[in-house]
CSV table of C-alpha atoms in Angstrom, one decimal:
chain,number,residue,atom,x,y,z
D,1,MET,CA,102.5,-210.3,-31.8
D,2,ALA,CA,99.8,-208.1,-30.1
D,3,ILE,CA,99.8,-205.7,-27.2
D,4,ASN,CA,97.3,-206.0,-24.4
D,5,TYR,CA,97.1,-203.1,-21.9
D,6,ASN,CA,94.9,-202.0,-19.1
D,7,ALA,CA,92.7,-198.9,-19.6
D,8,LYS,CA,93.6,-197.8,-16.1
D,9,ASP,CA,97.2,-197.8,-16.9
D,10,GLU,CA,96.6,-195.6,-20.0
D,11,VAL,CA,94.6,-193.1,-18.0
D,12,ASP,CA,97.1,-192.9,-15.2
D,13,GLY,CA,99.9,-192.6,-17.7
D,14,GLY,CA,101.5,-195.9,-16.4
D,15,HIS,CA,104.0,-197.9,-18.3
D,16,GLY,CA,103.4,-201.2,-16.6
D,17,SER,CA,101.2,-202.8,-19.3
D,18,SER,CA,101.8,-206.5,-19.9
D,19,LEU,CA,102.5,-207.9,-23.4
D,20,VAL,CA,100.6,-210.9,-24.6
D,21,VAL,CA,101.6,-212.6,-27.8
D,22,GLY,CA,98.6,-213.8,-29.8
D,23,SER,CA,97.6,-214.4,-33.4
D,24,HIS,CA,94.2,-212.7,-33.3
D,25,ALA,CA,95.3,-209.1,-32.9
D,26,GLY,CA,93.2,-206.5,-34.7
D,27,PRO,CA,94.8,-204.1,-37.1
D,28,GLY,CA,94.1,-201.2,-34.8
D,29,ASN,CA,96.0,-202.8,-31.9
D,30,ALA,CA,99.0,-204.0,-33.8
D,31,ILE,CA,102.4,-202.4,-33.3
D,32,GLY,CA,102.8,-199.8,-36.0
D,33,GLY,CA,99.1,-200.0,-36.8
D,34,SER,CA,97.0,-197.0,-37.8
D,35,GLY,CA,94.2,-197.1,-35.3
D,36,PRO,CA,91.5,-194.3,-35.0
D,37,LYS,CA,93.1,-191.0,-33.7
D,38,SER,CA,91.6,-189.4,-30.7
D,39,ARG,CA,90.1,-186.0,-31.0
D,40,ARG,CA,90.8,-185.2,-27.4
D,41,PRO,CA,92.9,-182.0,-27.0
D,42,ASP,CA,96.4,-182.3,-25.5
D,43,ASN,CA,96.6,-182.3,-21.8
D,44,THR,CA,98.2,-178.9,-21.6
D,45,ALA,CA,97.2,-175.8,-19.5
D,46,PHE,CA,96.5,-173.8,-22.7
D,47,LYS,CA,94.3,-176.4,-24.5
D,48,GLN,CA,92.5,-177.5,-21.4
D,49,GLN,CA,91.9,-173.8,-20.4
D,50,ARG,CA,93.7,-174.0,-17.1
D,51,LEU,CA,95.9,-170.9,-17.5
D,52,PRO,CA,96.0,-168.6,-14.5
D,53,ALA,CA,93.5,-165.7,-14.9
D,54,TRP,CA,92.6,-162.6,-13.0
D,55,GLN,CA,89.1,-161.0,-13.0
D,56,PRO,CA,88.6,-157.7,-11.2
D,57,ILE,CA,85.9,-157.5,-8.6
D,58,LEU,CA,83.7,-154.6,-9.4
D,59,THR,CA,82.8,-152.8,-6.1
D,60,ALA,CA,81.8,-149.3,-5.3
D,61,GLY,CA,85.3,-148.7,-4.0
D,62,THR,CA,86.8,-149.4,-7.4
D,63,VAL,CA,84.1,-148.2,-9.9
D,64,LEU,CA,83.3,-144.9,-8.4
D,65,PRO,CA,86.8,-143.5,-8.3
D,66,ALA,CA,87.3,-144.6,-12.0
D,67,PHE,CA,84.3,-142.5,-13.1
D,68,PHE,CA,85.5,-139.5,-11.2
D,69,ILE,CA,89.0,-139.8,-12.4
D,70,VAL,CA,87.9,-140.1,-16.1
D,71,GLY,CA,85.6,-137.1,-15.6
D,72,LEU,CA,88.3,-134.9,-14.0
D,73,ILE,CA,90.8,-135.7,-16.7
D,74,PHE,CA,88.5,-135.5,-19.8
D,75,ILE,CA,86.7,-132.2,-18.9
D,76,PRO,CA,89.8,-130.0,-18.6
D,77,ILE,CA,91.3,-131.6,-21.8
D,78,GLY,CA,88.0,-130.9,-23.6
D,79,ILE,CA,87.9,-127.3,-22.4
D,80,GLY,CA,91.5,-126.8,-23.5
D,81,VAL,CA,91.0,-128.3,-27.0
D,82,PHE,CA,87.7,-126.4,-27.4
D,83,VAL,CA,89.2,-123.1,-26.5
D,84,THR,CA,92.2,-123.7,-28.8
D,85,SER,CA,89.9,-124.6,-31.7
D,86,ASN,CA,87.9,-121.4,-31.1
D,87,ASN,CA,91.1,-119.3,-31.2
D,88,ILE,CA,91.8,-120.5,-34.8
D,89,ARG,CA,90.8,-117.9,-37.3
D,90,GLU,CA,88.7,-119.2,-40.3
D,91,PHE,CA,87.0,-117.4,-43.1
D,92,GLU,CA,85.0,-119.1,-45.9
D,93,ILE,CA,83.5,-117.9,-49.2
D,94,ASP,CA,81.2,-120.0,-51.4
D,95,TYR,CA,81.8,-118.9,-55.0
D,96,THR,CA,79.7,-121.5,-56.8
D,97,GLY,CA,77.5,-118.8,-58.3
D,98,THR,CA,74.1,-120.5,-58.0
D,99,ASP,CA,72.5,-117.2,-57.0
D,100,GLU,CA,71.8,-114.8,-59.8
D,101,LYS,CA,73.3,-112.0,-57.8
D,102,ASP,CA,76.6,-113.8,-57.2
D,103,PRO,CA,79.5,-112.4,-59.2
D,104,CYS,CA,80.4,-115.9,-60.4
D,105,ASN,CA,76.9,-116.7,-61.7
D,106,LYS,CA,77.9,-115.8,-65.2
D,107,CYS,CA,80.5,-118.6,-65.1
D,108,LEU,CA,78.3,-121.4,-63.7
D,109,LEU,CA,76.7,-122.7,-66.9
D,110,ARG,CA,79.4,-121.3,-69.3
D,111,ASN,CA,80.4,-123.9,-71.9
D,112,ASP,CA,83.0,-121.7,-73.7
D,113,THR,CA,86.6,-123.0,-73.6
D,114,LYS,CA,87.9,-119.5,-72.7
D,115,PRO,CA,88.4,-119.0,-69.0
D,116,CYS,CA,85.8,-117.1,-67.1
D,117,ILE,CA,87.0,-114.6,-64.5
D,118,CYS,CA,84.9,-113.3,-61.5
D,119,ASN,CA,85.8,-111.1,-58.6
D,120,ILE,CA,84.4,-111.3,-55.0
D,121,SER,CA,85.1,-108.6,-52.4
D,122,PHE,CA,85.0,-109.5,-48.8
D,123,THR,CA,86.1,-108.0,-45.4
D,124,LEU,CA,88.2,-109.6,-42.7
D,125,GLU,CA,86.9,-108.4,-39.3
D,126,GLN,CA,89.7,-110.1,-37.4
D,127,PRO,CA,93.4,-110.3,-38.1
D,128,PHE,CA,95.0,-113.5,-39.3
D,129,GLU,CA,98.3,-114.0,-37.6
D,130,GLY,CA,101.1,-116.6,-38.2
D,131,TYR,CA,100.9,-118.9,-41.1
D,132,VAL,CA,97.7,-118.7,-43.1
D,133,PHE,CA,96.5,-121.6,-45.2
D,134,MET,CA,94.3,-121.2,-48.3
D,135,TYR,CA,92.1,-124.2,-49.1
D,136,TYR,CA,89.6,-125.0,-51.9
D,137,GLY,CA,86.6,-126.9,-50.8
D,138,LEU,CA,84.2,-129.1,-52.8
D,139,SER,CA,80.8,-130.5,-51.8
D,140,ASN,CA,78.9,-133.5,-53.1
D,141,PHE,CA,82.0,-134.9,-54.8
D,142,TYR,CA,82.5,-138.5,-54.0
D,143,GLN,CA,86.2,-139.1,-54.2
D,144,ASN,CA,85.7,-142.2,-52.0
D,145,HIS,CA,83.9,-144.2,-54.7
D,146,ARG,CA,85.5,-147.6,-55.1
D,147,ARG,CA,86.0,-147.4,-58.8
D,148,TYR,CA,87.2,-143.8,-58.6
D,149,VAL,CA,89.8,-144.6,-55.9
D,150,LYS,CA,91.2,-147.5,-58.0
D,151,SER,CA,91.4,-145.5,-61.2
D,152,ARG,CA,95.1,-144.7,-61.1
D,153,ASP,CA,98.5,-146.3,-61.8
D,154,ASP,CA,100.9,-145.8,-58.9
D,155,SER,CA,103.8,-147.2,-60.9
D,156,GLN,CA,103.2,-144.7,-63.6
D,157,LEU,CA,103.1,-141.9,-61.0
D,158,ASN,CA,106.3,-143.1,-59.6
D,159,GLY,CA,108.1,-142.6,-62.9
D,160,ASP,CA,108.2,-146.1,-64.2
D,161,LEU,CA,108.8,-145.9,-68.0
D,162,ASN,CA,107.1,-149.3,-68.7
D,163,SER,CA,103.9,-148.1,-66.9
D,164,LEU,CA,104.1,-144.9,-68.9
D,165,GLU,CA,103.9,-146.9,-72.1
D,166,ASN,CA,101.6,-149.6,-70.8
D,167,PRO,CA,99.4,-148.1,-68.0
D,168,SER,CA,97.3,-150.3,-65.7
D,169,LYS,CA,93.9,-151.4,-66.9
D,170,GLU,CA,92.5,-149.9,-63.7
D,171,CYS,CA,92.7,-146.6,-65.5
D,172,GLU,CA,89.9,-147.5,-67.9
D,173,PRO,CA,88.1,-145.6,-69.5
D,174,TYR,CA,90.8,-143.0,-69.1
D,175,LEU,CA,93.6,-145.2,-70.3
D,176,LYS,CA,94.2,-143.9,-73.8
D,177,TYR,CA,92.9,-141.2,-76.2
D,178,GLN,CA,93.3,-141.1,-79.9
D,179,ASP,CA,95.5,-144.1,-79.9
D,180,LYS,CA,97.9,-142.5,-77.4
D,181,LYS,CA,98.3,-143.5,-73.7
D,182,ILE,CA,97.2,-140.9,-71.2
D,183,ALA,CA,99.7,-139.6,-68.7
D,184,PRO,CA,98.7,-139.4,-65.9
D,185,CYS,CA,95.9,-142.0,-66.5
D,186,GLY,CA,92.8,-142.6,-64.5
D,187,ALA,CA,89.6,-140.9,-63.4
D,188,ILE,CA,91.3,-139.1,-60.4
D,189,ALA,CA,93.8,-137.3,-62.5
D,190,ASN,CA,91.3,-136.6,-65.2
D,191,SER,CA,89.0,-134.7,-62.7
D,192,MET,CA,91.8,-132.6,-61.2
D,193,PHE,CA,90.7,-129.3,-59.7
D,194,ASN,CA,91.8,-126.4,-62.0
D,195,ASP,CA,90.3,-123.2,-60.7
D,196,THR,CA,92.9,-120.4,-60.2
D,197,LEU,CA,92.5,-118.3,-57.0
D,198,GLU,CA,94.3,-115.0,-56.4
D,199,LEU,CA,94.1,-112.8,-53.4
D,200,PHE,CA,94.5,-109.0,-53.2
D,201,GLN,CA,94.3,-106.5,-50.4
D,202,LYS,CA,92.5,-103.3,-51.1
D,203,ASN,CA,94.4,-100.2,-50.2
D,204,GLU,CA,92.3,-97.1,-51.1
D,205,SER,CA,92.2,-97.2,-54.9
D,206,SER,CA,94.9,-99.8,-55.5
D,207,LEU,CA,95.1,-103.6,-55.1
D,208,ILE,CA,98.1,-105.1,-53.4
D,209,PRO,CA,98.6,-108.8,-54.3
D,210,VAL,CA,99.0,-111.2,-51.4
D,211,HIS,CA,101.9,-113.6,-52.1
D,212,LEU,CA,100.6,-117.2,-52.3
D,213,HIS,CA,103.2,-120.0,-52.0
D,214,LYS,CA,102.4,-123.0,-54.2
D,215,LYS,CA,105.3,-125.2,-52.8
D,216,GLY,CA,105.2,-126.9,-49.5
D,217,ILE,CA,101.5,-127.8,-49.7
D,218,ALA,CA,102.0,-131.6,-50.3
D,219,TRP,CA,103.1,-134.3,-47.9
D,220,TRP,CA,106.8,-134.9,-47.9
D,221,THR,CA,106.4,-138.6,-48.5
D,222,ASP,CA,104.2,-138.0,-51.5
D,223,LYS,CA,106.5,-135.4,-53.0
D,224,ASN,CA,109.8,-137.4,-52.5
D,225,VAL,CA,108.7,-141.0,-52.4
D,226,LYS,CA,105.3,-141.8,-54.1
D,227,PHE,CA,105.5,-139.3,-57.0
D,228,ARG,CA,108.5,-139.0,-59.3
D,229,ASN,CA,109.0,-137.9,-62.9
D,230,PRO,CA,110.3,-140.5,-65.4
D,231,PRO,CA,114.0,-140.4,-65.9
D,232,GLY,CA,115.3,-138.6,-69.0
D,233,GLY,CA,115.7,-134.9,-68.0
D,234,ASN,CA,113.5,-133.2,-70.6
D,235,LEU,CA,109.9,-133.8,-69.7
D,236,SER,CA,108.4,-132.8,-73.0
D,237,GLU,CA,110.7,-135.4,-74.7
D,238,VAL,CA,109.8,-138.1,-72.1
D,239,PHE,CA,106.0,-137.6,-72.5
D,240,LYS,CA,106.1,-137.1,-76.3
D,241,ASP,CA,104.4,-140.5,-77.0
D,242,THR,CA,101.6,-139.8,-74.5
D,243,THR,CA,98.7,-137.4,-74.4
D,244,LYS,CA,97.1,-135.3,-71.7
D,245,PRO,CA,94.0,-136.3,-69.7
D,246,ILE,CA,90.8,-135.5,-71.6
D,247,ASN,CA,89.7,-132.7,-69.3
D,248,TRP,CA,93.0,-131.1,-68.9
D,249,PRO,CA,93.8,-127.8,-70.8
D,250,LYS,CA,97.5,-128.6,-71.1
D,251,PRO,CA,99.8,-131.6,-70.7
D,252,VAL,CA,101.4,-132.7,-67.4
D,253,TYR,CA,104.8,-131.3,-68.3
D,254,GLU,CA,103.4,-127.8,-68.6
D,255,LEU,CA,101.8,-127.6,-65.2
D,256,ASP,CA,104.5,-125.3,-63.9
D,257,GLU,CA,107.6,-123.4,-65.2
D,258,ASP,CA,109.5,-124.5,-62.1
D,259,GLU,CA,111.2,-127.8,-62.9
D,260,GLU,CA,111.0,-128.9,-59.2
D,261,ASN,CA,107.2,-128.4,-59.3
D,262,ASN,CA,106.4,-129.8,-62.8
D,263,GLY,CA,105.2,-133.1,-64.1
D,264,PHE,CA,104.2,-135.8,-61.7
D,265,ILE,CA,105.8,-133.9,-58.8
D,266,ASN,CA,103.6,-130.8,-59.2
D,267,GLU,CA,102.2,-130.2,-55.7
D,268,ASP,CA,98.7,-129.2,-56.8
D,269,PHE,CA,98.5,-132.5,-58.7
D,270,ILE,CA,99.9,-134.5,-55.7
D,271,VAL,CA,97.4,-132.9,-53.3
D,272,TRP,CA,94.5,-133.7,-55.6
D,273,MET,CA,95.6,-137.3,-56.0
D,274,ARG,CA,95.3,-137.9,-52.3
D,275,THR,CA,91.6,-138.8,-52.3
D,276,ALA,CA,89.2,-137.6,-49.6
D,277,ALA,CA,87.1,-139.9,-47.4
D,278,LEU,CA,83.9,-137.8,-47.4
D,279,PRO,CA,81.9,-136.1,-50.2
D,280,THR,CA,82.4,-132.7,-48.6
D,281,PHE,CA,86.1,-131.9,-48.2
D,282,ARG,CA,88.8,-129.3,-48.5
D,283,LYS,CA,92.3,-129.5,-49.9
D,284,LEU,CA,95.3,-127.2,-49.3
D,285,TYR,CA,95.8,-124.8,-52.2
D,286,ARG,CA,98.3,-122.2,-51.1
D,287,LEU,CA,100.4,-121.1,-48.1
D,288,ILE,CA,100.6,-117.5,-46.9
D,289,GLU,CA,103.8,-117.0,-44.9
D,290,LYS,CA,103.7,-114.9,-41.7
D,291,LYS,CA,105.2,-111.4,-41.7
D,292,GLY,CA,108.1,-110.3,-39.5
D,293,GLY,CA,107.6,-108.2,-36.5
D,294,LEU,CA,104.2,-107.6,-34.9
D,295,HIS,CA,102.3,-107.2,-38.2
D,296,PRO,CA,99.6,-109.7,-38.8
D,297,THR,CA,99.8,-111.9,-41.9
D,298,LEU,CA,96.3,-110.7,-43.1
D,299,PRO,CA,95.3,-107.5,-41.3
D,300,VAL,CA,91.7,-106.4,-40.8
D,301,GLY,CA,90.4,-104.8,-44.0
D,302,GLU,CA,89.0,-105.2,-47.5
D,303,TYR,CA,90.1,-107.9,-49.8
D,304,LEU,CA,89.4,-109.1,-53.3
D,305,LEU,CA,89.4,-112.7,-54.4
D,306,LYS,CA,90.0,-113.1,-58.2
D,307,ILE,CA,88.8,-116.5,-59.5
D,308,THR,CA,89.5,-118.0,-62.9
D,309,TYR,CA,86.4,-120.2,-63.0
D,310,ASN,CA,87.3,-123.5,-64.8
D,311,TYR,CA,86.0,-126.3,-62.7
D,312,PRO,CA,82.4,-127.4,-63.4
D,313,VAL,CA,80.3,-128.5,-60.5
D,314,HIS,CA,76.7,-127.9,-61.8
D,315,SER,CA,76.5,-131.4,-63.4
D,316,PHE,CA,76.7,-133.2,-60.0
D,317,ASP,CA,75.0,-130.4,-57.9
D,318,GLY,CA,78.3,-129.6,-56.2
D,319,ARG,CA,79.5,-126.4,-54.5
D,320,LYS,CA,82.9,-124.7,-54.4
D,321,ARG,CA,84.5,-122.8,-51.6
D,322,MET,CA,87.6,-120.8,-50.7
D,323,ILE,CA,88.8,-121.1,-47.1
D,324,LEU,CA,91.4,-119.0,-45.2
D,325,SER,CA,92.5,-120.6,-41.9
D,326,THR,CA,95.2,-120.5,-39.3
D,327,ILE,CA,96.3,-123.6,-37.4
D,328,SER,CA,97.4,-124.5,-33.9
D,329,TRP,CA,99.2,-127.4,-32.3
D,330,MET,CA,96.1,-129.6,-32.9
D,331,GLY,CA,95.7,-128.7,-36.5
D,332,GLY,CA,92.8,-126.8,-38.1
D,333,LYS,CA,89.5,-125.6,-36.6
D,334,ASN,CA,87.6,-128.6,-35.3
D,335,PRO,CA,85.3,-128.0,-32.2
D,336,PHE,CA,84.0,-131.6,-32.3
D,337,LEU,CA,87.0,-133.1,-30.5
D,338,GLY,CA,86.7,-130.7,-27.6
D,339,ILE,CA,82.9,-131.1,-27.3
D,340,ALA,CA,83.4,-134.9,-27.4
D,341,TYR,CA,85.9,-134.8,-24.5
D,342,ILE,CA,83.7,-132.5,-22.4
D,343,ALA,CA,80.6,-134.7,-23.1
D,344,VAL,CA,82.3,-138.0,-22.1
D,345,GLY,CA,83.9,-136.4,-19.1
D,346,SER,CA,80.6,-134.9,-17.9
D,347,ILE,CA,78.7,-138.2,-18.4
D,348,CYS,CA,81.3,-140.1,-16.4
D,349,PHE,CA,81.3,-137.5,-13.6
D,350,LEU,CA,77.5,-137.4,-13.4
D,351,LEU,CA,77.3,-141.2,-13.4
D,352,GLY,CA,79.8,-141.2,-10.6
D,353,VAL,CA,77.7,-138.8,-8.5
D,354,VAL,CA,74.5,-140.9,-9.2
D,355,LEU,CA,76.1,-144.2,-8.3
D,356,LEU,CA,77.6,-142.6,-5.2
D,357,VAL,CA,74.2,-141.5,-4.0
D,358,ILE,CA,72.7,-144.9,-4.8
D,359,HIS,CA,75.5,-146.7,-2.9
D,360,HIS,CA,75.2,-144.3,0.1
D,361,LYS,CA,71.4,-144.8,0.2
D,362,TYR,CA,71.1,-148.5,-0.4
D,363,GLY,CA,74.6,-149.9,0.4
D,364,ASN,CA,74.1,-150.1,4.2
D,365,ARG,CA,70.6,-151.7,3.8
D,366,ASN,CA,72.1,-154.5,1.7
D,367,ASN,CA,74.9,-155.1,4.3
D,368,SER,CA,72.4,-155.3,7.1
D,369,ALA,CA,70.4,-157.9,5.3
D,370,ASP,CA,73.4,-160.3,5.0
D,371,ILE,CA,73.0,-163.6,6.9
D,372,PRO,CA,75.5,-163.7,9.7
D,373,ASN,CA,78.0,-166.6,9.7
């Protein structure tokens, strides 16, 4: 049996095809046969691109108001952000010691294992009010290098005992040392910043230490979710079969006397492990709480920065900085955002004025040249 049909009926979607019984039917026309499949898309609005669409008609009446509105919104926002950024107090000291007259020059090329201490005096000409944040800054340090970023074991840092005994191979070549597994392993942990910064206020002939808080500097999610100490209570017992990173002066369980800030949950360590995106960066080091009443946190006057110089930067031509900064609702000092808003708003407003003049000058001429119906 074979089926004979009219092409017109197929196109029209009709079902009135006549059946003709014959013995010379081809395999493609037989019932149940597997004829060649059509590559034509389904006759749907989506596949045939017949979905309803809307396209705006760009006229002077719609484009010009948009330019003026963007300009009138962006310029005030930019001015507000720029003024807020300028009101943030910031003071920076470069203590690398590359200049022979610098107090820390004696520590720059020092190879002795003993710590080198240098003192830098400075003056604050403006008071710092509210919370003051102390940062350390590094330059020409590429924490964003692909192999450097991957050189860590997040399971180990999360307190997994199996990863403590068998760290990830991503930590190579800082996986083990003297047949003992390194904890924490990897290049990021091995290069942890270890300078010590202390701040004193000069008062006639005496030095008054400024209290620096070392807790509360890490992200809450890092401190409570991503980083955990291995279970077992006594950290020295838990880490007894491991060894410290090669460049560390002491093991991870001796980072702090406070149990809530020791081991993998040490906040200085957590802050360092969050890698920076650019080669010049700063990381939060300490927090100076605001004083009660009307007294500024850091009043105008003479100060002394005491530095225990441990971290070498001469080998990669880097620089080290200490930054004191206040913050606002928009974060730290960053004038670029305000300048960007002002620039974009000004460009849009000027374009609106130029296009308005062009439309006023040539618009009527174009309308008069139209062919009447």
